[in-house]
Structure formats: structure tokens, C-alpha cells
Amino acid sequence: CWHRRRRAMPLLTFVARVTDGLLLVTSELYNPMTHSESQEALDVYKAQARQIFKKLNPRSVSKCSIDSGAYTFHYVIEHDVCYLTLCDKGYPKRLAFLYLDEIHNEFVEFLTAMEKKKASDEGRQPQHWHRLIDTVARAYTYIKFDRIIKKKGKEYANPNTRSNSTRLNEDLADIHGIMMKNINEVLKRGEGLDAMADMTAGLKHDARSFRTGAKKVHLMAQWQQYAPFVVVAGILVFILILKYYF
């Protein structure tokens, strides 16, 4: 079983664009898999991560933890970019968010340095790193950042090292207010929102159809009410015309 043989480190780390869930980087820091069942288990968590990204939008909470069996997803959203990691449930929550904060800072430095070099080679001014994210059209465009994630992940692998203990002691951030959810709640909530959106669209269509039908019924009722008078008036006008001209 996977969770009996793994270490406490962040096992999977993802970087994605919030507006559409496009994956920019995926990093598998530690893989103790030796048989197909375990690999299938890992694939389930990867699939869950993709589903989480699909549920996010620019109005989503900026920090959240999501329980999933023996593991917990933690994510941070910064400037419409989501940094998500999967850790053992016993891994310190505060340390997980410190790790994600560092991944964000490293990613910004990575993009800035890459764009600065490219702009220099092309003889132009470098773009802001966030502009690069906005214009990405292909998944895993920044897969080279995986090397930096792995390096940083190894630093956070063991929560009991002196460096990580120092990180925890120096961190003053309050994590008690960070939202905690269950993976089933997150996925069902998304399905519920999708269903509600479909229902709302259906109700709007029905309302338009009802209004159109109501107008037709109203016009028909008015015609039935006034038709005899119109017919009589028409006959009288016809008789007057005959008398006048003939």
C-alpha cells in the first residue's frame, strides 16, 4: 500500500492557470511505486488535482486544504496562478503552505529571468511575468521549472530537520482561518454548480417560451373578444359604401 511506504514530503506539486485550469508544470517529487495498483492510486490523485483546477475561478478562496483519504491537497492562489501540492495527512499544514509560498516566489523568479534573457536576445523590453502566463497556449509550457520544484521539495521533505523547524518557528502566518474541505465535497459542489447552471439556463428558456406563449394566448383572447364587433363594423362600412356609390 502506497501510504505505508511513502515519506512525509510533498508528493505531487502542480502549477496551473486559474482562469481555465491550464497546467503549466507538474512535478512528481517522490515515487515509491513498484506495482500497477500503486501507480493507479497515484493516477487517481493526479485526476483529482485536475478536477480541483476545473472548479477554481478568480473568485475562489486564495488558500485551502482538501482532505482526500490518507492525503491532503493544499493550494495557494497568487495573481491567478494556483500552486497545489499533495502531502501525507500528517505533514504539518503550516509547512505545506510555506512550501507553496516558496514555489510561488521561485516560479516568479524563474519566469522573470527567462523572459529577461529572451528579451535581451531579441532586442526588446521584457514583459511582466504575469503577461507570460496570460498568453500561454500550451500545457506544460514551463516544465523546466520541475527541476526547481524537486530541489525545493527535498528541502521540505522531512518536517523534523533543523531548517524546517526554523521555518516553522519563524513563520507568523495564521493558518487557523484557512478553509478545510473534503475532496468529495469539492467535486460534488462543482457538479452541483454545473447542474444549477444548466437548470437556470433551462428555466430562462422556459420563461421565454412561457412569455411568448402568453402573448399569443392574450392576442387570441382579444381577437375572440372583439372579432364580432370588427365583423359588424366591416359589414356596416361595406353597406355604407354601396349606398354612397350605387
XYZ file of N, CA and C in Angstrom:
738
model
N 0.843 -1.190 0.000
C 0.000 0.000 0.000
C 0.884 1.248 0.000
N 0.513 2.224 -0.836
C 1.352 3.395 -1.038
C 1.609 4.149 0.252
N 0.533 4.468 1.015
C 0.713 5.342 2.156
C 1.487 4.689 3.291
N 1.743 3.400 3.243
C 2.553 2.754 4.267
C 4.038 2.772 3.910
N 4.352 3.169 2.665
C 5.740 3.093 2.232
C 6.320 4.443 1.828
N 5.516 5.483 1.913
C 5.984 6.773 1.456
C 6.622 7.564 2.590
N 7.287 8.638 2.217
C 7.821 9.579 3.186
C 6.842 10.731 3.323
N 7.102 11.644 4.234
C 6.135 12.686 4.543
C 6.188 13.865 3.588
N 7.135 13.897 2.697
C 7.352 15.051 1.817
C 6.149 15.345 0.928
N 6.094 16.559 0.366
C 5.089 16.844 -0.663
C 5.302 15.907 -1.851
N 4.316 15.099 -2.163
C 4.489 14.051 -3.169
C 4.264 14.535 -4.590
N 3.241 15.338 -4.764
C 2.928 15.885 -6.084
C 2.795 17.398 -5.957
N 3.252 18.112 -6.961
C 3.116 19.563 -6.977
C 2.698 19.995 -8.378
N 1.733 20.900 -8.428
C 1.210 21.384 -9.705
C 1.185 22.908 -9.707
N 1.390 23.475 -10.899
C 1.203 24.913 -11.093
C 0.251 25.053 -12.270
N -0.833 25.819 -12.064
C -1.842 25.930 -13.121
C -2.416 27.338 -13.179
N -2.919 27.701 -14.332
C -3.593 28.987 -14.513
C -5.024 28.861 -14.014
N -5.444 29.778 -13.189
C -6.755 29.676 -12.540
C -7.896 29.900 -13.526
N -7.728 30.804 -14.470
C -8.838 31.173 -15.342
C -9.392 30.012 -16.167
N -8.544 29.057 -16.533
C -9.013 27.928 -17.332
C -8.459 26.570 -16.886
N -7.676 26.556 -15.795
C -7.148 25.293 -15.292
C -5.993 24.719 -16.093
N -5.424 25.505 -17.004
C -4.316 25.002 -17.829
C -3.103 24.685 -16.956
N -2.621 23.434 -17.033
C -1.458 23.022 -16.257
C -0.186 23.592 -16.880
N 0.593 24.291 -16.069
C 1.849 24.874 -16.536
C 3.037 23.997 -16.180
N 2.954 23.365 -14.993
C 4.022 22.479 -14.509
C 3.392 21.375 -13.669
N 3.898 20.172 -13.808
C 3.539 19.061 -12.927
C 4.833 18.418 -12.459
N 4.939 18.204 -11.152
C 6.171 17.628 -10.602
C 5.839 16.496 -9.639
N 6.454 15.350 -9.885
C 6.291 14.188 -9.013
C 7.594 14.024 -8.245
N 7.570 14.511 -7.005
C 8.824 14.578 -6.258
C 9.336 13.215 -5.830
N 8.435 12.374 -5.382
C 8.879 11.083 -4.835
C 7.907 10.007 -5.260
N 8.409 8.962 -5.855
C 7.549 7.895 -6.352
C 8.035 6.532 -5.873
N 7.429 6.014 -4.792
C 7.832 4.700 -4.274
C 7.083 3.554 -4.948
N 6.398 3.832 -6.064
C 5.572 2.810 -6.698
C 6.416 1.671 -7.279
N 5.942 0.465 -7.048
C 6.632 -0.696 -7.617
C 5.666 -1.650 -8.302
N 4.338 -1.380 -8.218
C 3.380 -2.258 -8.885
C 2.204 -1.436 -9.390
N 1.434 -2.024 -10.304
C 0.410 -1.280 -11.039
C -0.660 -0.690 -10.132
N -1.042 -1.428 -9.053
C -2.088 -0.899 -8.186
C -1.676 0.439 -7.568
N -0.428 0.539 -7.150
C 0.061 1.771 -6.544
C 0.113 2.898 -7.572
N 0.535 2.584 -8.778
C 0.563 3.603 -9.826
C -0.842 4.089 -10.129
N -1.803 3.155 -10.113
C -3.186 3.547 -10.335
C -3.662 4.470 -9.212
N -3.215 4.202 -7.987
C -3.595 5.069 -6.863
C -3.051 6.474 -7.072
N -1.816 6.567 -7.532
C -1.219 7.874 -7.785
C -1.973 8.595 -8.896
N -2.384 7.857 -9.920
C -3.125 8.451 -11.029
C -4.461 9.024 -10.559
N -5.062 8.377 -9.558
C -6.326 8.888 -9.005
C -6.121 10.269 -8.412
N -5.035 10.448 -7.663
C -4.753 11.753 -7.055
C -4.431 12.804 -8.124
N -3.760 12.388 -9.180
C -3.489 13.323 -10.269
C -4.797 13.767 -10.922
N -5.701 12.811 -11.102
C -7.001 13.137 -11.690
C -7.787 14.068 -10.772
N -7.712 13.830 -9.464
C -8.390 14.708 -8.517
C -7.831 16.125 -8.589
N -6.520 16.226 -8.731
C -5.891 17.549 -8.844
C -6.428 18.292 -10.061
N -6.557 17.598 -11.181
C -7.088 18.241 -12.392
C -8.529 18.687 -12.183
N -9.289 17.869 -11.446
C -10.680 18.245 -11.163
C -10.747 19.477 -10.272
N -9.843 19.559 -9.318
C -9.801 20.738 -8.440
C -9.555 21.988 -9.263
N -8.609 21.922 -10.194
C -8.310 23.087 -11.033
C -9.526 23.506 -11.850
N -10.321 22.524 -12.290
C -11.507 22.843 -13.087
C -12.552 23.586 -12.269
N -12.549 23.366 -10.949
C -13.533 24.018 -10.084
C -13.119 25.416 -9.663
N -11.841 25.748 -9.844
C -11.356 27.050 -9.388
C -11.728 28.156 -10.370
N -11.825 29.370 -9.846
C -12.031 30.555 -10.664
C -11.431 31.741 -9.920
N -11.337 32.906 -10.548
C -10.695 34.058 -9.897
C -11.329 34.471 -8.570
N -12.536 34.000 -8.282
C -13.195 34.350 -7.012
C -13.000 33.286 -5.931
N -12.276 32.221 -6.244
C -12.044 31.149 -5.271
C -11.187 31.657 -4.115
N -11.322 30.988 -2.948
C -10.514 31.368 -1.794
C -9.039 31.183 -2.139
N -8.190 32.072 -1.616
C -6.775 32.073 -2.009
C -5.968 30.949 -1.375
N -6.448 30.400 -0.255
C -5.757 29.286 0.398
C -6.795 28.265 0.859
N -6.471 26.993 0.639
C -7.431 25.953 1.026
C -6.717 24.613 1.186
N -7.246 23.777 2.085
C -6.768 22.400 2.262
C -7.930 21.465 1.968
N -7.652 20.389 1.245
C -8.699 19.454 0.829
C -8.286 18.032 1.187
N -8.989 17.423 2.111
C -8.706 16.044 2.519
C -9.081 15.067 1.424
N -8.210 14.066 1.206
C -8.503 13.015 0.244
C -7.876 11.715 0.731
N -8.630 10.957 1.488
C -8.117 9.701 2.025
C -6.979 9.930 3.002
N -5.847 9.242 2.758
C -4.691 9.361 3.651
C -3.847 10.599 3.344
N -4.296 11.407 2.378
C -3.511 12.560 1.945
C -4.352 13.830 1.983
N -3.678 14.945 1.846
C -4.353 16.242 1.829
C -3.759 17.111 0.728
N -4.634 17.696 -0.071
C -4.214 18.707 -1.034
C -4.175 20.062 -0.325
N -3.160 20.841 -0.609
C -3.092 22.223 -0.139
C -2.852 23.088 -1.369
N -3.547 24.225 -1.447
C -3.261 25.110 -2.571
C -3.223 26.563 -2.144
N -2.477 27.334 -2.936
C -2.360 28.782 -2.765
C -2.586 29.407 -4.137
N -3.378 30.468 -4.189
C -3.590 31.199 -5.436
C -2.938 32.568 -5.312
N -2.053 32.865 -6.251
C -1.375 34.169 -6.294
C -1.448 34.702 -7.717
N -2.055 35.864 -7.892
C -2.139 36.510 -9.207
C -2.695 35.564 -10.274
N -3.798 34.884 -9.937
C -4.490 33.974 -10.858
C -3.648 32.768 -11.275
N -2.656 32.432 -10.458
C -1.890 31.204 -10.655
C -2.049 30.364 -9.395
N -2.395 29.083 -9.570
C -2.606 28.195 -8.426
C -1.420 27.249 -8.265
N -0.937 27.170 -7.041
C 0.149 26.253 -6.680
C -0.469 25.219 -5.733
N -0.478 23.969 -6.168
C -1.149 22.917 -5.407
C -0.190 21.769 -5.134
N -0.248 21.230 -3.915
C 0.605 20.090 -3.581
C -0.199 19.036 -2.830
N 0.232 17.801 -2.950
C -0.382 16.679 -2.241
C 0.605 16.173 -1.201
N 0.182 16.151 0.057
C 1.045 15.705 1.157
C 0.348 14.626 1.972
N 1.160 13.883 2.693
C 0.616 12.969 3.685
C -0.217 13.770 4.677
N -1.308 13.189 5.163
C -2.198 13.917 6.061
C -1.492 14.383 7.334
N -0.431 13.694 7.722
C 0.306 14.070 8.925
C 1.344 15.142 8.708
N 1.542 15.551 7.441
C 2.534 16.591 7.151
C 2.024 17.927 7.698
N 2.884 18.699 8.395
C 2.431 19.959 9.005
C 1.813 20.910 7.986
N 0.600 21.330 8.275
C -0.126 22.218 7.371
C 0.620 23.532 7.150
N 1.164 24.069 8.221
C 1.886 25.339 8.115
C 3.089 25.205 7.188
N 3.787 24.054 7.292
C 4.961 23.833 6.459
C 4.568 23.666 4.993
N 3.418 23.040 4.763
C 2.946 22.859 3.388
C 2.694 24.208 2.715
N 2.115 25.154 3.453
C 1.842 26.459 2.868
C 3.120 27.297 2.730
N 4.082 27.089 3.627
C 5.386 27.740 3.459
C 6.063 27.232 2.186
N 5.934 25.932 1.948
C 6.489 25.321 0.737
C 5.853 25.935 -0.512
N 4.534 26.064 -0.512
C 3.840 26.624 -1.670
C 4.199 28.096 -1.895
N 4.368 28.833 -0.812
C 4.788 30.229 -0.939
C 6.159 30.328 -1.604
N 7.045 29.420 -1.219
C 8.383 29.435 -1.825
C 8.326 29.011 -3.291
N 7.458 28.064 -3.611
C 7.298 27.645 -5.004
C 6.818 28.838 -5.840
N 5.897 29.600 -5.293
C 5.414 30.801 -5.995
C 6.560 31.780 -6.246
N 7.326 32.072 -5.211
C 8.436 33.017 -5.356
C 9.475 32.525 -6.362
N 9.768 31.229 -6.296
C 10.730 30.650 -7.230
C 10.197 30.694 -8.671
N 8.906 30.480 -8.822
C 8.307 30.480 -10.158
C 8.370 31.877 -10.777
N 8.089 32.890 -9.961
C 8.171 34.272 -10.448
C 9.607 34.595 -10.866
N 10.579 34.188 -10.046
C 11.988 34.424 -10.386
C 12.377 33.682 -11.663
N 11.896 32.453 -11.803
C 12.177 31.632 -12.980
C 11.649 32.301 -14.249
N 10.392 32.752 -14.211
C 9.785 33.385 -15.382
C 10.466 34.719 -15.711
N 10.753 35.495 -14.658
C 11.383 36.800 -14.861
C 12.758 36.664 -15.506
N 13.554 35.730 -15.001
C 14.897 35.515 -15.550
C 14.825 34.994 -16.979
N 13.897 34.077 -17.239
C 13.755 33.508 -18.582
C 13.344 34.587 -19.585
N 12.382 35.430 -19.201
C 11.893 36.479 -20.092
C 12.947 37.565 -20.302
N 13.699 37.861 -19.260
C 14.752 38.872 -19.381
C 15.805 38.436 -20.398
N 16.207 37.174 -20.338
C 17.200 36.648 -21.292
C 16.640 36.626 -22.712
N 15.391 36.180 -22.859
C 14.782 36.107 -24.183
C 14.632 37.497 -24.790
N 14.202 38.473 -23.959
C 14.027 39.841 -24.448
C 15.361 40.447 -24.867
N 16.418 40.136 -24.106
C 17.746 40.644 -24.434
C 18.229 40.079 -25.767
N 17.986 38.789 -25.987
C 18.383 38.156 -27.245
C 17.621 38.732 -28.438
N 16.361 39.141 -28.181
C 15.518 39.645 -29.265
C 15.565 41.171 -29.374
N 16.319 41.823 -28.483
C 16.459 43.272 -28.534
C 15.192 44.026 -28.214
N 14.470 43.615 -27.201
C 13.231 44.281 -26.796
C 13.146 44.359 -25.281
N 12.125 45.081 -24.798
C 11.906 45.185 -23.368
C 11.211 43.912 -22.865
N 11.610 43.396 -21.720
C 10.952 42.179 -21.190
C 9.528 42.463 -20.720
N 8.678 41.471 -20.874
C 7.302 41.573 -20.403
C 7.227 41.187 -18.931
N 6.158 41.640 -18.267
C 5.924 41.229 -16.893
C 5.600 39.740 -16.871
N 6.047 39.054 -15.827
C 5.862 37.603 -15.776
C 4.403 37.197 -15.883
N 3.500 38.008 -15.335
C 2.081 37.641 -15.374
C 1.529 37.694 -16.795
N 2.088 38.583 -17.608
C 1.689 38.654 -19.010
C 2.049 37.364 -19.737
N 3.158 36.761 -19.353
C 3.562 35.489 -19.955
C 2.534 34.409 -19.660
N 2.048 34.387 -18.421
C 1.044 33.395 -18.026
C -0.235 33.583 -18.831
N -0.640 34.829 -19.021
C -1.883 35.117 -19.737
C -1.852 34.622 -21.179
N -0.676 34.613 -21.786
C -0.572 34.288 -23.213
C -0.173 32.843 -23.493
N 0.032 32.045 -22.449
C 0.399 30.634 -22.658
C -0.754 29.896 -23.335
N -0.448 29.145 -24.382
C -1.488 28.413 -25.111
C -1.312 26.897 -25.016
N -0.183 26.445 -24.497
C 0.105 25.009 -24.474
C 0.368 24.545 -23.047
N -0.184 23.385 -22.694
C 0.035 22.820 -21.356
C 1.506 22.452 -21.163
N 1.959 22.521 -19.919
C 3.326 22.147 -19.519
C 4.390 23.004 -20.224
N 4.032 24.243 -20.528
C 4.984 25.136 -21.186
C 6.236 25.347 -20.341
N 6.068 25.353 -19.019
C 7.202 25.634 -18.135
C 7.648 24.382 -17.373
N 7.666 23.265 -18.083
C 8.031 22.002 -17.455
C 9.467 22.019 -16.921
N 10.315 22.904 -17.447
C 11.690 23.000 -16.950
C 11.734 23.455 -15.491
N 10.652 24.061 -15.045
C 10.592 24.506 -13.652
C 10.502 23.311 -12.703
N 10.199 22.147 -13.243
C 10.116 20.920 -12.434
C 11.409 20.676 -11.657
N 12.537 20.985 -12.263
C 13.831 20.781 -11.592
C 13.917 21.610 -10.304
N 13.418 22.842 -10.352
C 13.454 23.711 -9.175
C 12.474 23.221 -8.120
N 11.316 22.730 -8.554
C 10.332 22.188 -7.605
C 10.926 21.005 -6.851
N 11.574 20.113 -7.585
C 12.173 18.935 -6.936
C 13.240 19.342 -5.910
N 14.050 20.314 -6.269
C 15.087 20.783 -5.358
C 14.472 21.380 -4.097
N 13.442 22.205 -4.289
C 12.788 22.830 -3.144
C 12.018 21.786 -2.329
N 11.424 20.818 -2.998
C 10.669 19.782 -2.304
C 11.542 18.947 -1.387
N 12.770 18.677 -1.812
C 13.685 17.898 -0.974
C 14.034 18.647 0.310
N 14.068 19.984 0.223
C 14.335 20.776 1.424
C 13.205 20.638 2.440
N 11.999 20.400 1.935
C 10.821 20.306 2.803
C 10.416 18.857 3.086
N 11.216 17.911 2.598
C 10.840 16.502 2.703
C 10.622 16.038 4.138
N 11.539 16.382 5.016
C 11.457 15.938 6.407
C 11.078 17.124 7.300
N 9.889 17.121 7.880
C 9.454 18.244 8.714
C 10.319 18.442 9.960
N 11.077 17.405 10.342
C 11.820 17.457 11.609
C 13.253 17.963 11.468
N 13.678 18.329 10.266
C 15.036 18.848 10.128
C 15.141 20.210 10.807
N 16.374 20.598 11.104
C 16.586 21.881 11.782
C 16.093 23.050 10.934
N 16.343 22.985 9.618
C 15.919 24.091 8.745
C 14.401 24.243 8.714
N 13.692 23.108 8.676
C 12.231 23.184 8.657
C 11.666 23.589 10.017
N 12.318 23.157 11.078
C 11.901 23.599 12.410
C 12.072 25.109 12.547
N 13.154 25.623 11.975
C 13.390 27.070 11.994
C 12.328 27.788 11.181
N 11.979 27.231 10.020
C 10.926 27.828 9.194
C 9.614 27.932 9.975
N 9.274 26.860 10.668
C 8.021 26.846 11.420
C 8.053 27.845 12.571
N 9.191 27.955 13.235
C 9.304 28.873 14.379
C 9.266 30.339 13.940
N 9.793 30.605 12.739
C 9.852 31.985 12.276
C 8.585 32.424 11.543
N 7.771 31.464 11.158
C 6.551 31.802 10.421
C 5.487 32.325 11.374
N 4.982 33.507 11.087
C 3.982 34.129 11.952
C 2.587 34.114 11.325
N 2.461 33.484 10.175
C 1.164 33.473 9.495
C 0.140 32.656 10.279
N -1.083 33.142 10.293
C -2.176 32.448 10.967
C -2.857 31.518 9.970
N -2.752 30.214 10.202
C -3.337 29.262 9.266
C -4.675 28.709 9.755
N -5.110 29.137 10.952
C -6.341 28.587 11.514
C -7.569 28.978 10.694
N -7.470 30.101 9.990
C -8.612 30.538 9.204
C -8.656 29.951 7.801
N -7.673 29.129 7.439
C -7.646 28.538 6.100
C -8.748 27.492 5.971
N -9.515 27.595 4.925
C -10.649 26.708 4.721
C -10.209 25.262 4.566
N -10.978 24.354 5.167
C -10.696 22.920 5.094
C -11.897 22.231 4.460
N -11.665 21.460 3.400
C -12.755 20.782 2.715
C -12.412 19.315 2.503
N -13.411 18.565 2.044
C -13.224 17.165 1.665
C -13.299 17.068 0.150
N -12.506 16.180 -0.439
C -12.434 16.083 -1.892
C -13.805 15.801 -2.507
N -14.614 14.960 -1.852
C -15.946 14.656 -2.375
C -16.838 15.887 -2.364
N -16.713 16.675 -1.296
C -17.477 17.916 -1.194
C -17.121 18.868 -2.322
N -15.821 18.974 -2.612
C -15.358 19.883 -3.664
C -15.878 19.441 -5.031
N -15.737 18.161 -5.342
C -16.141 17.671 -6.652
C -17.650 17.694 -6.818
N -18.396 17.309 -5.772
C -19.856 17.339 -5.850
C -20.366 18.755 -5.934
N -19.699 19.664 -5.230
C -20.100 21.060 -5.270
C -19.976 21.594 -6.688
N -18.914 21.193 -7.347
C -18.736 21.632 -8.727
C -19.833 21.070 -9.623
N -20.165 19.758 -9.396
C -21.217 19.154 -10.184
C -22.544 19.842 -9.902
N -22.764 20.199 -8.622
C -23.990 20.885 -8.250
C -24.088 22.238 -8.919
N -22.963 22.959 -8.989
C -22.955 24.267 -9.634
C -23.219 24.127 -11.121
N -22.626 23.088 -11.734
C -22.870 22.863 -13.153
C -24.339 22.552 -13.399
N -24.900 21.683 -12.532
C -26.308 21.320 -12.670
C -27.202 22.533 -12.464
N -26.829 23.366 -11.477
C -27.615 24.568 -11.206
C -27.560 25.518 -12.400
N -26.377 25.620 -13.012
C -26.246 26.484 -14.186
C -27.130 25.979 -15.328
N -27.135 24.637 -15.532
C -27.982 24.055 -16.568
C -29.454 24.295 -16.265
N -29.816 24.135 -14.961
C -31.191 24.330 -14.554
C -31.619 25.778 -14.771
N -30.723 26.698 -14.414
C -31.021 28.118 -14.585
C -31.231 28.450 -16.057
N -30.353 27.897 -16.908
C -30.497 28.133 -18.344
C -31.820 27.567 -18.845
N -32.182 26.376 -18.335
C -33.444 25.769 -18.731
C -34.640 26.588 -18.292
N -34.581 27.108 -17.065
C -35.673 27.932 -16.549
C -35.820 29.220 -17.352
N -34.671 29.816 -17.739
C -34.722 31.032 -18.550
C -35.377 30.754 -19.893
N -35.013 29.597 -20.485
C -35.605 29.223 -21.778
C -37.100 28.991 -21.630
N -37.493 28.278 -20.544
C -38.905 28.021 -20.301
C -39.663 29.328 -20.071
N -39.003 30.265 -19.354
C -39.649 31.547 -19.067
C -39.884 32.325 -20.359
N -38.884 32.301 -21.258
C -39.058 32.977 -22.543
C -40.177 32.332 -23.346
N -40.204 31.001 -23.332
C -41.253 30.284 -24.071
C -42.625 30.602 -23.494
N -42.671 30.676 -22.159
C -43.943 30.964 -21.496
C -44.426 32.363 -21.865
N -43.477 33.345 -21.837
C -43.872 34.713 -22.174
C -44.365 34.812 -23.607
N -43.686 34.105 -24.532
C -44.110 34.115 -25.926
C -45.490 33.492 -26.077
N -45.669 32.351 -25.398
C -46.966 31.682 -25.456
C -48.067 32.519 -24.835
N -47.742 33.191 -23.729
C -48.739 34.020 -23.043
C -49.181 35.173 -23.941
N -48.223 35.757 -24.660
C -48.578 36.849 -25.573
C -49.518 36.352 -26.661
N -49.224 35.166 -27.196
C -50.077 34.608 -28.247
C -51.485 34.340 -27.718
N -51.566 33.774 -26.509
C -52.871 33.490 -25.911
C -53.634 34.783 -25.665
N -52.916 35.816 -25.183
C -53.550 37.095 -24.900
C -54.096 37.726 -26.181
N -53.324 37.697 -27.260
C -53.768 38.250 -28.535
C -54.970 37.485 -29.077
N -54.919 36.152 -28.925
C -56.029 35.331 -29.404
C -57.313 35.634 -28.630
N -57.142 35.817 -27.297
C -58.313 36.123 -26.472
C -58.904 37.481 -26.861
N -58.028 38.457 -27.109
C -58.514 39.777 -27.516
C -59.242 39.712 -28.852
N -58.691 38.928 -29.784
C -59.331 38.771 -31.093
C -60.708 38.145 -30.962
N -60.781 37.087 -30.122
C -62.075 36.435 -29.912
C -63.084 37.389 -29.278
N -62.588 38.307 -28.440
C -63.476 39.243 -27.748
C -64.018 40.322 -28.694
N -63.124 40.825 -29.559
C -63.504 41.959 -30.389
C -63.833 41.587 -31.837
N -63.625 40.342 -32.219
C -63.871 39.927 -33.600
C -65.302 40.205 -34.058
N -66.343 39.887 -33.249
C -67.725 40.163 -33.698
C -67.947 41.638 -34.019
N -67.411 42.511 -33.167
C -67.574 43.953 -33.402
C -66.866 44.383 -34.684
N -65.682 43.817 -34.906
C -64.949 44.143 -36.125
C -65.717 43.702 -37.348
N -66.316 42.475 -37.296
C -67.079 41.949 -38.424
C -68.293 42.827 -38.703
N -69.031 43.188 -37.633
C -70.225 44.041 -37.789
C -69.846 45.398 -38.358
N -68.742 45.969 -37.806
C -68.303 47.275 -38.305
C -67.917 47.189 -39.769
N -67.284 46.097 -40.147
C -66.898 45.916 -41.541
C -68.110 45.831 -42.447
N -69.163 45.100 -41.992
C -70.389 44.969 -42.792
C -71.076 46.325 -42.959
N -71.130 47.103 -41.859
C -71.760 48.425 -41.923
C -71.021 49.347 -42.884
N -69.683 49.320 -42.811
C -68.888 50.145 -43.720
C -69.135 49.726 -45.164
N -69.239 48.405 -45.397
C -69.490 47.902 -46.752
C -70.841 48.361 -47.267
N -71.877 48.333 -46.396
C -73.228 48.768 -46.787
C -73.240 50.259 -47.113
N -72.543 51.049 -46.263
C -72.489 52.492 -46.499
C -71.810 52.809 -47.818
N -70.746 52.076 -48.123
C -70.046 52.289 -49.385
C -70.956 51.977 -50.564
N -71.730 50.879 -50.477
C -72.655 50.515 -51.550
C -73.707 51.590 -51.757
N -74.287 52.102 -50.648
C -75.318 53.138 -50.759
C -74.750 54.427 -51.332
N -73.544 54.750 -50.965
C -72.943 56.009 -51.377
C -72.615 55.998 -52.873
N -72.101 54.874 -53.361
C -71.659 54.810 -54.731
C -72.727 54.272 -55.687
N -73.675 53.524 -55.148
C -74.662 52.929 -56.052
C -76.074 53.437 -55.726
